[in-house]
Amino acid sequence: MILKALALNCTLKADTSEPSSTDAMIAVLADAFAEHDVTLSETVRVAALNILPGVTSDEGKGDDWPALREKILAHDILIFGGPIWMGQISSIAKRVLERMDAFLSETDDAGRMPSYGKVAVAAIVGNEDGAHFSSAQLFQAMNDVGWTIPAVAACYWVGEAMGSTDFKDLKSTPKPVSKTAGMVASNAAHLAGLLKDSPYPG
């Protein structure tokens, strides 16, 4: 079974040429997913797009969300990546979640939202505490709008409090991160395959 993943990088850095620790974490997960025949087709730097505020699937002229929404829903697995800021997910990540709120009213005849049968995992980085709280924010919100969260769904790294080393600056990936990435990928690929073969009845 062919499975495709899309990654959203919710860094605050809009310039795609600027290095991002979130990209580095997504790359760790991409390697892990490849071992389970899941292809990461693209990583989208959300801050480089014009995602307008709102809770509908199209907020009008200049809104880049409709195209991103279509791209998200064309994949089996979503890697929702982002940094920790002030102990929580970034404002960019929150904007994405707010736009997904429209799924609540976009159900089919069986009451299923567009995200039903699709799996979401998290890639979180930061130099402060907050990885567990950030993943809790993400997973509760995404479950509310129809995404399925597998067991062990978050791969994260946090550096020393008030430290200066970022994940992208590490000489190698810490073993616990690699091990967790492997479990995230294995569980997500397994679950996505099951749901693709046997969708929720609604």
mmCIF file with all atom_site columns, C-alpha atoms in Angstrom:
data_model
loop_
_atom_site.group_PDB
_atom_site.id
_atom_site.type_symbol
_atom_site.label_atom_id
_atom_site.label_alt_id
_atom_site.label_comp_id
_atom_site.label_asym_id
_atom_site.label_entity_id
_atom_site.label_seq_id
_atom_site.pdbx_PDB_ins_code
_atom_site.Cartn_x
_atom_site.Cartn_y
_atom_site.Cartn_z
_atom_site.occupancy
_atom_site.B_iso_or_equiv
_atom_site.pdbx_formal_charge
_atom_site.auth_seq_id
_atom_site.auth_comp_id
_atom_site.auth_asym_id
_atom_site.auth_atom_id
_atom_site.pdbx_PDB_model_num
ATOM 1   C CA . MET A 1 1   ? 0.000   0.000  0.000  1.00 0.00 ? 1   MET A CA 1
ATOM 2   C CA . ILE A 1 2   ? 1.365   3.413  -0.996 1.00 0.00 ? 2   ILE A CA 1
ATOM 3   C CA . LEU A 1 3   ? 1.133   6.017  1.765  1.00 0.00 ? 3   LEU A CA 1
ATOM 4   C CA . LYS A 1 4   ? 2.014   9.696  1.457  1.00 0.00 ? 4   LYS A CA 1
ATOM 5   C CA . ALA A 1 5   ? 2.917   12.179 4.170  1.00 0.00 ? 5   ALA A CA 1
ATOM 6   C CA . LEU A 1 6   ? 2.950   15.966 4.112  1.00 0.00 ? 6   LEU A CA 1
ATOM 7   C CA . ALA A 1 7   ? 4.829   18.059 6.656  1.00 0.00 ? 7   ALA A CA 1
ATOM 8   C CA . LEU A 1 8   ? 3.848   21.515 7.869  1.00 0.00 ? 8   LEU A CA 1
ATOM 9   C CA . ASN A 1 9   ? 6.682   23.552 9.343  1.00 0.00 ? 9   ASN A CA 1
ATOM 10  C CA . CYS A 1 10  ? 5.077   26.150 11.609 1.00 0.00 ? 10  CYS A CA 1
ATOM 11  C CA . THR A 1 11  ? 8.291   28.007 12.396 1.00 0.00 ? 11  THR A CA 1
ATOM 12  C CA . LEU A 1 12  ? 8.045   31.785 12.659 1.00 0.00 ? 12  LEU A CA 1
ATOM 13  C CA . LYS A 1 13  ? 10.752  32.081 9.988  1.00 0.00 ? 13  LYS A CA 1
ATOM 14  C CA . ALA A 1 14  ? 9.052   32.987 6.710  1.00 0.00 ? 14  ALA A CA 1
ATOM 15  C CA . ASP A 1 15  ? 12.250  32.844 4.646  1.00 0.00 ? 15  ASP A CA 1
ATOM 16  C CA . THR A 1 16  ? 12.523  29.270 3.379  1.00 0.00 ? 16  THR A CA 1
ATOM 17  C CA . SER A 1 17  ? 16.280  29.683 2.918  1.00 0.00 ? 17  SER A CA 1
ATOM 18  C CA . GLU A 1 18  ? 16.738  30.298 6.648  1.00 0.00 ? 18  GLU A CA 1
ATOM 19  C CA . PRO A 1 19  ? 17.644  27.102 8.542  1.00 0.00 ? 19  PRO A CA 1
ATOM 20  C CA . SER A 1 20  ? 14.959  25.761 10.858 1.00 0.00 ? 20  SER A CA 1
ATOM 21  C CA . SER A 1 21  ? 15.240  23.278 13.703 1.00 0.00 ? 21  SER A CA 1
ATOM 22  C CA . THR A 1 22  ? 11.718  22.157 12.863 1.00 0.00 ? 22  THR A CA 1
ATOM 23  C CA . ASP A 1 23  ? 12.929  21.185 9.391  1.00 0.00 ? 23  ASP A CA 1
ATOM 24  C CA . ALA A 1 24  ? 15.710  19.190 11.035 1.00 0.00 ? 24  ALA A CA 1
ATOM 25  C CA . MET A 1 25  ? 13.222  17.293 13.207 1.00 0.00 ? 25  MET A CA 1
ATOM 26  C CA . ILE A 1 26  ? 10.925  16.697 10.242 1.00 0.00 ? 26  ILE A CA 1
ATOM 27  C CA . ALA A 1 27  ? 13.924  15.241 8.381  1.00 0.00 ? 27  ALA A CA 1
ATOM 28  C CA . VAL A 1 28  ? 14.473  12.758 11.234 1.00 0.00 ? 28  VAL A CA 1
ATOM 29  C CA . LEU A 1 29  ? 10.858  11.646 10.928 1.00 0.00 ? 29  LEU A CA 1
ATOM 30  C CA . ALA A 1 30  ? 11.066  11.511 7.126  1.00 0.00 ? 30  ALA A CA 1
ATOM 31  C CA . ASP A 1 31  ? 13.932  9.019  7.381  1.00 0.00 ? 31  ASP A CA 1
ATOM 32  C CA . ALA A 1 32  ? 11.958  6.944  9.878  1.00 0.00 ? 32  ALA A CA 1
ATOM 33  C CA . PHE A 1 33  ? 8.850   6.977  7.689  1.00 0.00 ? 33  PHE A CA 1
ATOM 34  C CA . ALA A 1 34  ? 10.866  5.911  4.655  1.00 0.00 ? 34  ALA A CA 1
ATOM 35  C CA . GLU A 1 35  ? 11.648  2.654  6.460  1.00 0.00 ? 35  GLU A CA 1
ATOM 36  C CA . HIS A 1 36  ? 7.907   1.967  6.441  1.00 0.00 ? 36  HIS A CA 1
ATOM 37  C CA . ASP A 1 37  ? 7.399   2.831  2.764  1.00 0.00 ? 37  ASP A CA 1
ATOM 38  C CA . VAL A 1 38  ? 5.840   6.206  3.556  1.00 0.00 ? 38  VAL A CA 1
ATOM 39  C CA . THR A 1 39  ? 6.976   9.004  1.258  1.00 0.00 ? 39  THR A CA 1
ATOM 40  C CA . LEU A 1 40  ? 7.252   12.564 2.534  1.00 0.00 ? 40  LEU A CA 1
ATOM 41  C CA . SER A 1 41  ? 6.198   14.452 -0.575 1.00 0.00 ? 41  SER A CA 1
ATOM 42  C CA . GLU A 1 42  ? 6.843   17.979 0.685  1.00 0.00 ? 42  GLU A CA 1
ATOM 43  C CA . THR A 1 43  ? 7.531   20.182 3.691  1.00 0.00 ? 43  THR A CA 1
ATOM 44  C CA . VAL A 1 44  ? 5.518   23.391 3.614  1.00 0.00 ? 44  VAL A CA 1
ATOM 45  C CA . ARG A 1 45  ? 6.884   26.477 5.397  1.00 0.00 ? 45  ARG A CA 1
ATOM 46  C CA . VAL A 1 46  ? 3.525   27.880 6.490  1.00 0.00 ? 46  VAL A CA 1
ATOM 47  C CA . ALA A 1 47  ? 4.869   31.330 7.444  1.00 0.00 ? 47  ALA A CA 1
ATOM 48  C CA . ALA A 1 48  ? 5.905   31.828 3.808  1.00 0.00 ? 48  ALA A CA 1
ATOM 49  C CA . LEU A 1 49  ? 2.244   31.630 2.785  1.00 0.00 ? 49  LEU A CA 1
ATOM 50  C CA . ASN A 1 50  ? -0.580  34.105 3.274  1.00 0.00 ? 50  ASN A CA 1
ATOM 51  C CA . ILE A 1 51  ? -2.894  32.148 5.555  1.00 0.00 ? 51  ILE A CA 1
ATOM 52  C CA . LEU A 1 52  ? -5.593  34.635 6.439  1.00 0.00 ? 52  LEU A CA 1
ATOM 53  C CA . PRO A 1 53  ? -7.258  34.663 9.864  1.00 0.00 ? 53  PRO A CA 1
ATOM 54  C CA . GLY A 1 54  ? -10.657 33.022 10.071 1.00 0.00 ? 54  GLY A CA 1
ATOM 55  C CA . VAL A 1 55  ? -12.467 29.731 10.552 1.00 0.00 ? 55  VAL A CA 1
ATOM 56  C CA . THR A 1 56  ? -13.731 28.982 7.039  1.00 0.00 ? 56  THR A CA 1
ATOM 57  C CA . SER A 1 57  ? -12.022 27.044 4.250  1.00 0.00 ? 57  SER A CA 1
ATOM 58  C CA . ASP A 1 58  ? -11.744 30.160 2.075  1.00 0.00 ? 58  ASP A CA 1
ATOM 59  C CA . GLU A 1 59  ? -11.392 33.643 3.528  1.00 0.00 ? 59  GLU A CA 1
ATOM 60  C CA . GLY A 1 60  ? -11.374 35.337 0.136  1.00 0.00 ? 60  GLY A CA 1
ATOM 61  C CA . LYS A 1 61  ? -8.921  37.172 -2.060 1.00 0.00 ? 61  LYS A CA 1
ATOM 62  C CA . GLY A 1 62  ? -5.260  36.452 -1.373 1.00 0.00 ? 62  GLY A CA 1
ATOM 63  C CA . ASP A 1 63  ? -5.928  33.529 0.974  1.00 0.00 ? 63  ASP A CA 1
ATOM 64  C CA . ASP A 1 64  ? -3.444  30.684 0.493  1.00 0.00 ? 64  ASP A CA 1
ATOM 65  C CA . TRP A 1 65  ? -5.318  28.309 2.790  1.00 0.00 ? 65  TRP A CA 1
ATOM 66  C CA . PRO A 1 66  ? -7.605  26.734 0.136  1.00 0.00 ? 66  PRO A CA 1
ATOM 67  C CA . ALA A 1 67  ? -4.618  25.437 -1.836 1.00 0.00 ? 67  ALA A CA 1
ATOM 68  C CA . LEU A 1 68  ? -2.833  24.252 1.322  1.00 0.00 ? 68  LEU A CA 1
ATOM 69  C CA . ARG A 1 69  ? -6.030  22.618 2.575  1.00 0.00 ? 69  ARG A CA 1
ATOM 70  C CA . GLU A 1 70  ? -6.332  20.678 -0.680 1.00 0.00 ? 70  GLU A CA 1
ATOM 71  C CA . LYS A 1 71  ? -2.722  19.571 -0.410 1.00 0.00 ? 71  LYS A CA 1
ATOM 72  C CA . ILE A 1 72  ? -3.149  18.462 3.220  1.00 0.00 ? 72  ILE A CA 1
ATOM 73  C CA . LEU A 1 73  ? -6.227  16.378 2.432  1.00 0.00 ? 73  LEU A CA 1
ATOM 74  C CA . ALA A 1 74  ? -4.501  14.688 -0.517 1.00 0.00 ? 74  ALA A CA 1
ATOM 75  C CA . HIS A 1 75  ? -2.147  12.918 1.926  1.00 0.00 ? 75  HIS A CA 1
ATOM 76  C CA . ASP A 1 76  ? -2.598  10.039 4.356  1.00 0.00 ? 76  ASP A CA 1
ATOM 77  C CA . ILE A 1 77  ? -0.362  11.356 7.140  1.00 0.00 ? 77  ILE A CA 1
ATOM 78  C CA . LEU A 1 78  ? 0.242   14.905 8.355  1.00 0.00 ? 78  LEU A CA 1
ATOM 79  C CA . ILE A 1 79  ? 3.444   15.752 10.190 1.00 0.00 ? 79  ILE A CA 1
ATOM 80  C CA . PHE A 1 80  ? 2.562   18.874 12.161 1.00 0.00 ? 80  PHE A CA 1
ATOM 81  C CA . GLY A 1 81  ? 5.865   20.486 13.039 1.00 0.00 ? 81  GLY A CA 1
ATOM 82  C CA . GLY A 1 82  ? 6.743   23.579 14.979 1.00 0.00 ? 82  GLY A CA 1
ATOM 83  C CA . PRO A 1 83  ? 8.765   25.272 17.681 1.00 0.00 ? 83  PRO A CA 1
ATOM 84  C CA . ILE A 1 84  ? 7.902   25.962 21.288 1.00 0.00 ? 84  ILE A CA 1
ATOM 85  C CA . TRP A 1 85  ? 7.431   29.647 22.045 1.00 0.00 ? 85  TRP A CA 1
ATOM 86  C CA . MET A 1 86  ? 6.569   30.830 25.556 1.00 0.00 ? 86  MET A CA 1
ATOM 87  C CA . GLY A 1 87  ? 5.910   27.226 26.533 1.00 0.00 ? 87  GLY A CA 1
ATOM 88  C CA . GLN A 1 88  ? 3.321   26.566 23.813 1.00 0.00 ? 88  GLN A CA 1
ATOM 89  C CA . ILE A 1 89  ? 2.871   26.015 20.086 1.00 0.00 ? 89  ILE A CA 1
ATOM 90  C CA . SER A 1 90  ? 3.621   28.885 17.731 1.00 0.00 ? 90  SER A CA 1
ATOM 91  C CA . SER A 1 91  ? 1.080   31.416 16.482 1.00 0.00 ? 91  SER A CA 1
ATOM 92  C CA . ILE A 1 92  ? 1.543   29.945 13.002 1.00 0.00 ? 92  ILE A CA 1
ATOM 93  C CA . ALA A 1 93  ? 0.500   26.511 14.277 1.00 0.00 ? 93  ALA A CA 1
ATOM 94  C CA . LYS A 1 94  ? -2.545  28.032 15.961 1.00 0.00 ? 94  LYS A CA 1
ATOM 95  C CA . ARG A 1 95  ? -3.548  29.734 12.714 1.00 0.00 ? 95  ARG A CA 1
ATOM 96  C CA . VAL A 1 96  ? -3.506  26.368 10.937 1.00 0.00 ? 96  VAL A CA 1
ATOM 97  C CA . LEU A 1 97  ? -5.649  24.801 13.657 1.00 0.00 ? 97  LEU A CA 1
ATOM 98  C CA . GLU A 1 98  ? -8.121  27.687 13.487 1.00 0.00 ? 98  GLU A CA 1
ATOM 99  C CA . ARG A 1 99  ? -8.543  27.216 9.746  1.00 0.00 ? 99  ARG A CA 1
ATOM 100 C CA . MET A 1 100 ? -9.157  23.483 10.233 1.00 0.00 ? 100 MET A CA 1
ATOM 101 C CA . ASP A 1 101 ? -12.131 24.415 12.413 1.00 0.00 ? 101 ASP A CA 1
ATOM 102 C CA . ALA A 1 102 ? -14.110 24.591 9.160  1.00 0.00 ? 102 ALA A CA 1
ATOM 103 C CA . PHE A 1 103 ? -13.945 20.787 8.960  1.00 0.00 ? 103 PHE A CA 1
ATOM 104 C CA . LEU A 1 104 ? -16.643 20.654 11.648 1.00 0.00 ? 104 LEU A CA 1
ATOM 105 C CA . SER A 1 105 ? -19.262 21.833 9.157  1.00 0.00 ? 105 SER A CA 1
ATOM 106 C CA . GLU A 1 106 ? -17.881 20.049 6.102  1.00 0.00 ? 106 GLU A CA 1
ATOM 107 C CA . THR A 1 107 ? -19.140 16.556 6.835  1.00 0.00 ? 107 THR A CA 1
ATOM 108 C CA . ASP A 1 108 ? -20.341 13.958 4.349  1.00 0.00 ? 108 ASP A CA 1
ATOM 109 C CA . ASP A 1 109 ? -23.655 12.079 4.494  1.00 0.00 ? 109 ASP A CA 1
ATOM 110 C CA . ALA A 1 110 ? -22.226 9.807  7.219  1.00 0.00 ? 110 ALA A CA 1
ATOM 111 C CA . GLY A 1 111 ? -21.148 12.767 9.357  1.00 0.00 ? 111 GLY A CA 1
ATOM 112 C CA . ARG A 1 112 ? -17.443 12.329 8.576  1.00 0.00 ? 112 ARG A CA 1
ATOM 113 C CA . MET A 1 113 ? -15.183 15.367 8.373  1.00 0.00 ? 113 MET A CA 1
ATOM 114 C CA . PRO A 1 114 ? -12.668 15.661 5.478  1.00 0.00 ? 114 PRO A CA 1
ATOM 115 C CA . SER A 1 115 ? -9.861  14.632 7.852  1.00 0.00 ? 115 SER A CA 1
ATOM 116 C CA . TYR A 1 116 ? -11.533 11.354 8.873  1.00 0.00 ? 116 TYR A CA 1
ATOM 117 C CA . GLY A 1 117 ? -9.273  8.399  8.197  1.00 0.00 ? 117 GLY A CA 1
ATOM 118 C CA . LYS A 1 118 ? -6.149  10.554 8.130  1.00 0.00 ? 118 LYS A CA 1
ATOM 119 C CA . VAL A 1 119 ? -3.374  10.356 10.718 1.00 0.00 ? 119 VAL A CA 1
ATOM 120 C CA . ALA A 1 120 ? -1.522  13.239 12.386 1.00 0.00 ? 120 ALA A CA 1
ATOM 121 C CA . VAL A 1 121 ? 1.768   13.257 14.304 1.00 0.00 ? 121 VAL A CA 1
ATOM 122 C CA . ALA A 1 122 ? 3.836   16.062 15.804 1.00 0.00 ? 122 ALA A CA 1
ATOM 123 C CA . ALA A 1 123 ? 7.442   17.216 15.389 1.00 0.00 ? 123 ALA A CA 1
ATOM 124 C CA . ILE A 1 124 ? 8.301   19.679 18.153 1.00 0.00 ? 124 ILE A CA 1
ATOM 125 C CA . VAL A 1 125 ? 11.522  21.484 19.008 1.00 0.00 ? 125 VAL A CA 1
ATOM 126 C CA . GLY A 1 126 ? 12.538  24.146 21.497 1.00 0.00 ? 126 GLY A CA 1
ATOM 127 C CA . ASN A 1 127 ? 15.059  25.394 24.018 1.00 0.00 ? 127 ASN A CA 1
ATOM 128 C CA . GLU A 1 128 ? 12.649  25.412 26.926 1.00 0.00 ? 128 GLU A CA 1
ATOM 129 C CA . ASP A 1 129 ? 10.072  23.192 28.554 1.00 0.00 ? 129 ASP A CA 1
ATOM 130 C CA . GLY A 1 130 ? 6.734   22.800 26.851 1.00 0.00 ? 130 GLY A CA 1
ATOM 131 C CA . ALA A 1 131 ? 6.932   19.811 24.493 1.00 0.00 ? 131 ALA A CA 1
ATOM 132 C CA . HIS A 1 132 ? 4.226   17.877 26.340 1.00 0.00 ? 132 HIS A CA 1
ATOM 133 C CA . PHE A 1 133 ? 1.946   20.894 26.595 1.00 0.00 ? 133 PHE A CA 1
ATOM 134 C CA . SER A 1 134 ? 2.475   21.748 22.926 1.00 0.00 ? 134 SER A CA 1
ATOM 135 C CA . SER A 1 135 ? 1.645   18.225 21.786 1.00 0.00 ? 135 SER A CA 1
ATOM 136 C CA . ALA A 1 136 ? -1.407  18.241 24.077 1.00 0.00 ? 136 ALA A CA 1
ATOM 137 C CA . GLN A 1 137 ? -2.613  21.460 22.437 1.00 0.00 ? 137 GLN A CA 1
ATOM 138 C CA . LEU A 1 138 ? -2.092  20.030 18.966 1.00 0.00 ? 138 LEU A CA 1
ATOM 139 C CA . PHE A 1 139 ? -3.592  16.618 19.548 1.00 0.00 ? 139 PHE A CA 1
ATOM 140 C CA . GLN A 1 140 ? -6.731  17.781 21.325 1.00 0.00 ? 140 GLN A CA 1
ATOM 141 C CA . ALA A 1 141 ? -7.432  20.382 18.640 1.00 0.00 ? 141 ALA A CA 1
ATOM 142 C CA . MET A 1 142 ? -6.732  17.982 15.781 1.00 0.00 ? 142 MET A CA 1
ATOM 143 C CA . ASN A 1 143 ? -8.846  15.242 17.304 1.00 0.00 ? 143 ASN A CA 1
ATOM 144 C CA . ASP A 1 144 ? -11.698 17.749 17.591 1.00 0.00 ? 144 ASP A CA 1
ATOM 145 C CA . VAL A 1 145 ? -11.566 18.308 13.822 1.00 0.00 ? 145 VAL A CA 1
ATOM 146 C CA . GLY A 1 146 ? -11.385 14.673 12.831 1.00 0.00 ? 146 GLY A CA 1
ATOM 147 C CA . TRP A 1 147 ? -7.736  13.635 12.747 1.00 0.00 ? 147 TRP A CA 1
ATOM 148 C CA . THR A 1 148 ? -6.667  10.277 14.165 1.00 0.00 ? 148 THR A CA 1
ATOM 149 C CA . ILE A 1 149 ? -3.749  10.322 16.617 1.00 0.00 ? 149 ILE A CA 1
ATOM 150 C CA . PRO A 1 150 ? -1.691  7.120  16.921 1.00 0.00 ? 150 PRO A CA 1
ATOM 151 C CA . ALA A 1 151 ? 0.024   5.825  20.033 1.00 0.00 ? 151 ALA A CA 1
ATOM 152 C CA . VAL A 1 152 ? 3.378   7.608  20.547 1.00 0.00 ? 152 VAL A CA 1
ATOM 153 C CA . ALA A 1 153 ? 2.534   10.407 18.119 1.00 0.00 ? 153 ALA A CA 1
ATOM 154 C CA . ALA A 1 154 ? 5.039   13.103 19.112 1.00 0.00 ? 154 ALA A CA 1
ATOM 155 C CA . CYS A 1 155 ? 8.750   13.283 18.386 1.00 0.00 ? 155 CYS A CA 1
ATOM 156 C CA . TYR A 1 156 ? 10.358  16.160 20.234 1.00 0.00 ? 156 TYR A CA 1
ATOM 157 C CA . TRP A 1 157 ? 13.590  17.646 21.528 1.00 0.00 ? 157 TRP A CA 1
ATOM 158 C CA . VAL A 1 158 ? 14.100  20.403 24.069 1.00 0.00 ? 158 VAL A CA 1
ATOM 159 C CA . GLY A 1 159 ? 17.443  21.935 24.885 1.00 0.00 ? 159 GLY A CA 1
ATOM 160 C CA . GLU A 1 160 ? 18.743  23.392 28.105 1.00 0.00 ? 160 GLU A CA 1
ATOM 161 C CA . ALA A 1 161 ? 16.587  26.116 29.623 1.00 0.00 ? 161 ALA A CA 1
ATOM 162 C CA . MET A 1 162 ? 17.825  29.536 28.456 1.00 0.00 ? 162 MET A CA 1
ATOM 163 C CA . GLY A 1 163 ? 20.438  27.710 26.384 1.00 0.00 ? 163 GLY A CA 1
ATOM 164 C CA . SER A 1 164 ? 21.788  28.707 22.984 1.00 0.00 ? 164 SER A CA 1
ATOM 165 C CA . THR A 1 165 ? 21.984  25.366 21.183 1.00 0.00 ? 165 THR A CA 1
ATOM 166 C CA . ASP A 1 166 ? 19.217  24.566 18.701 1.00 0.00 ? 166 ASP A CA 1
ATOM 167 C CA . PHE A 1 167 ? 18.276  21.117 17.427 1.00 0.00 ? 167 PHE A CA 1
ATOM 168 C CA . LYS A 1 168 ? 19.640  21.976 13.975 1.00 0.00 ? 168 LYS A CA 1
ATOM 169 C CA . ASP A 1 169 ? 23.026  22.721 15.565 1.00 0.00 ? 169 ASP A CA 1
ATOM 170 C CA . LEU A 1 170 ? 23.493  19.260 17.074 1.00 0.00 ? 170 LEU A CA 1
ATOM 171 C CA . LYS A 1 171 ? 26.296  17.195 15.554 1.00 0.00 ? 171 LYS A CA 1
ATOM 172 C CA . SER A 1 172 ? 24.098  14.100 15.551 1.00 0.00 ? 172 SER A CA 1
ATOM 173 C CA . THR A 1 173 ? 20.544  13.124 16.396 1.00 0.00 ? 173 THR A CA 1
ATOM 174 C CA . PRO A 1 174 ? 20.244  11.956 20.026 1.00 0.00 ? 174 PRO A CA 1
ATOM 175 C CA . LYS A 1 175 ? 19.458  8.245  20.275 1.00 0.00 ? 175 LYS A CA 1
ATOM 176 C CA . PRO A 1 176 ? 16.205  8.762  22.231 1.00 0.00 ? 176 PRO A CA 1
ATOM 177 C CA . VAL A 1 177 ? 14.961  11.072 19.462 1.00 0.00 ? 177 VAL A CA 1
ATOM 178 C CA . SER A 1 178 ? 15.825  8.546  16.754 1.00 0.00 ? 178 SER A CA 1
ATOM 179 C CA . LYS A 1 179 ? 14.167  5.752  18.716 1.00 0.00 ? 179 LYS A CA 1
ATOM 180 C CA . THR A 1 180 ? 11.023  7.804  19.249 1.00 0.00 ? 180 THR A CA 1
ATOM 181 C CA . ALA A 1 181 ? 10.947  8.825  15.579 1.00 0.00 ? 181 ALA A CA 1
ATOM 182 C CA . GLY A 1 182 ? 11.015  5.161  14.635 1.00 0.00 ? 182 GLY A CA 1
ATOM 183 C CA . MET A 1 183 ? 8.062   4.396  16.885 1.00 0.00 ? 183 MET A CA 1
ATOM 184 C CA . VAL A 1 184 ? 6.088   7.417  15.668 1.00 0.00 ? 184 VAL A CA 1
ATOM 185 C CA . ALA A 1 185 ? 6.625   6.396  12.045 1.00 0.00 ? 185 ALA A CA 1
ATOM 186 C CA . SER A 1 186 ? 5.855   2.730  12.637 1.00 0.00 ? 186 SER A CA 1
ATOM 187 C CA . ASN A 1 187 ? 2.615   3.397  14.512 1.00 0.00 ? 187 ASN A CA 1
ATOM 188 C CA . ALA A 1 188 ? 1.434   6.154  12.163 1.00 0.00 ? 188 ALA A CA 1
ATOM 189 C CA . ALA A 1 189 ? 2.135   4.111  9.023  1.00 0.00 ? 189 ALA A CA 1
ATOM 190 C CA . HIS A 1 190 ? 0.356   1.081  10.479 1.00 0.00 ? 190 HIS A CA 1
ATOM 191 C CA . LEU A 1 191 ? -2.679  3.100  11.495 1.00 0.00 ? 191 LEU A CA 1
ATOM 192 C CA . ALA A 1 192 ? -2.858  5.054  8.221  1.00 0.00 ? 192 ALA A CA 1
ATOM 193 C CA . GLY A 1 193 ? -2.760  1.794  6.281  1.00 0.00 ? 193 GLY A CA 1
ATOM 194 C CA . LEU A 1 194 ? -5.590  0.317  8.324  1.00 0.00 ? 194 LEU A CA 1
ATOM 195 C CA . LEU A 1 195 ? -7.751  3.414  7.916  1.00 0.00 ? 195 LEU A CA 1
ATOM 196 C CA . LYS A 1 196 ? -7.082  3.650  4.191  1.00 0.00 ? 196 LYS A CA 1
ATOM 197 C CA . ASP A 1 197 ? -8.134  0.027  3.769  1.00 0.00 ? 197 ASP A CA 1
ATOM 198 C CA . SER A 1 198 ? -11.096 0.271  6.147  1.00 0.00 ? 198 SER A CA 1
ATOM 199 C CA . PRO A 1 199 ? -12.423 3.840  6.635  1.00 0.00 ? 199 PRO A CA 1
ATOM 200 C CA . TYR A 1 200 ? -14.426 4.961  9.642  1.00 0.00 ? 200 TYR A CA 1
ATOM 201 C CA . PRO A 1 201 ? -18.135 4.165  9.155  1.00 0.00 ? 201 PRO A CA 1
ATOM 202 C CA . GLY A 1 202 ? -19.225 7.548  10.509 1.00 0.00 ? 202 GLY A CA 1
#
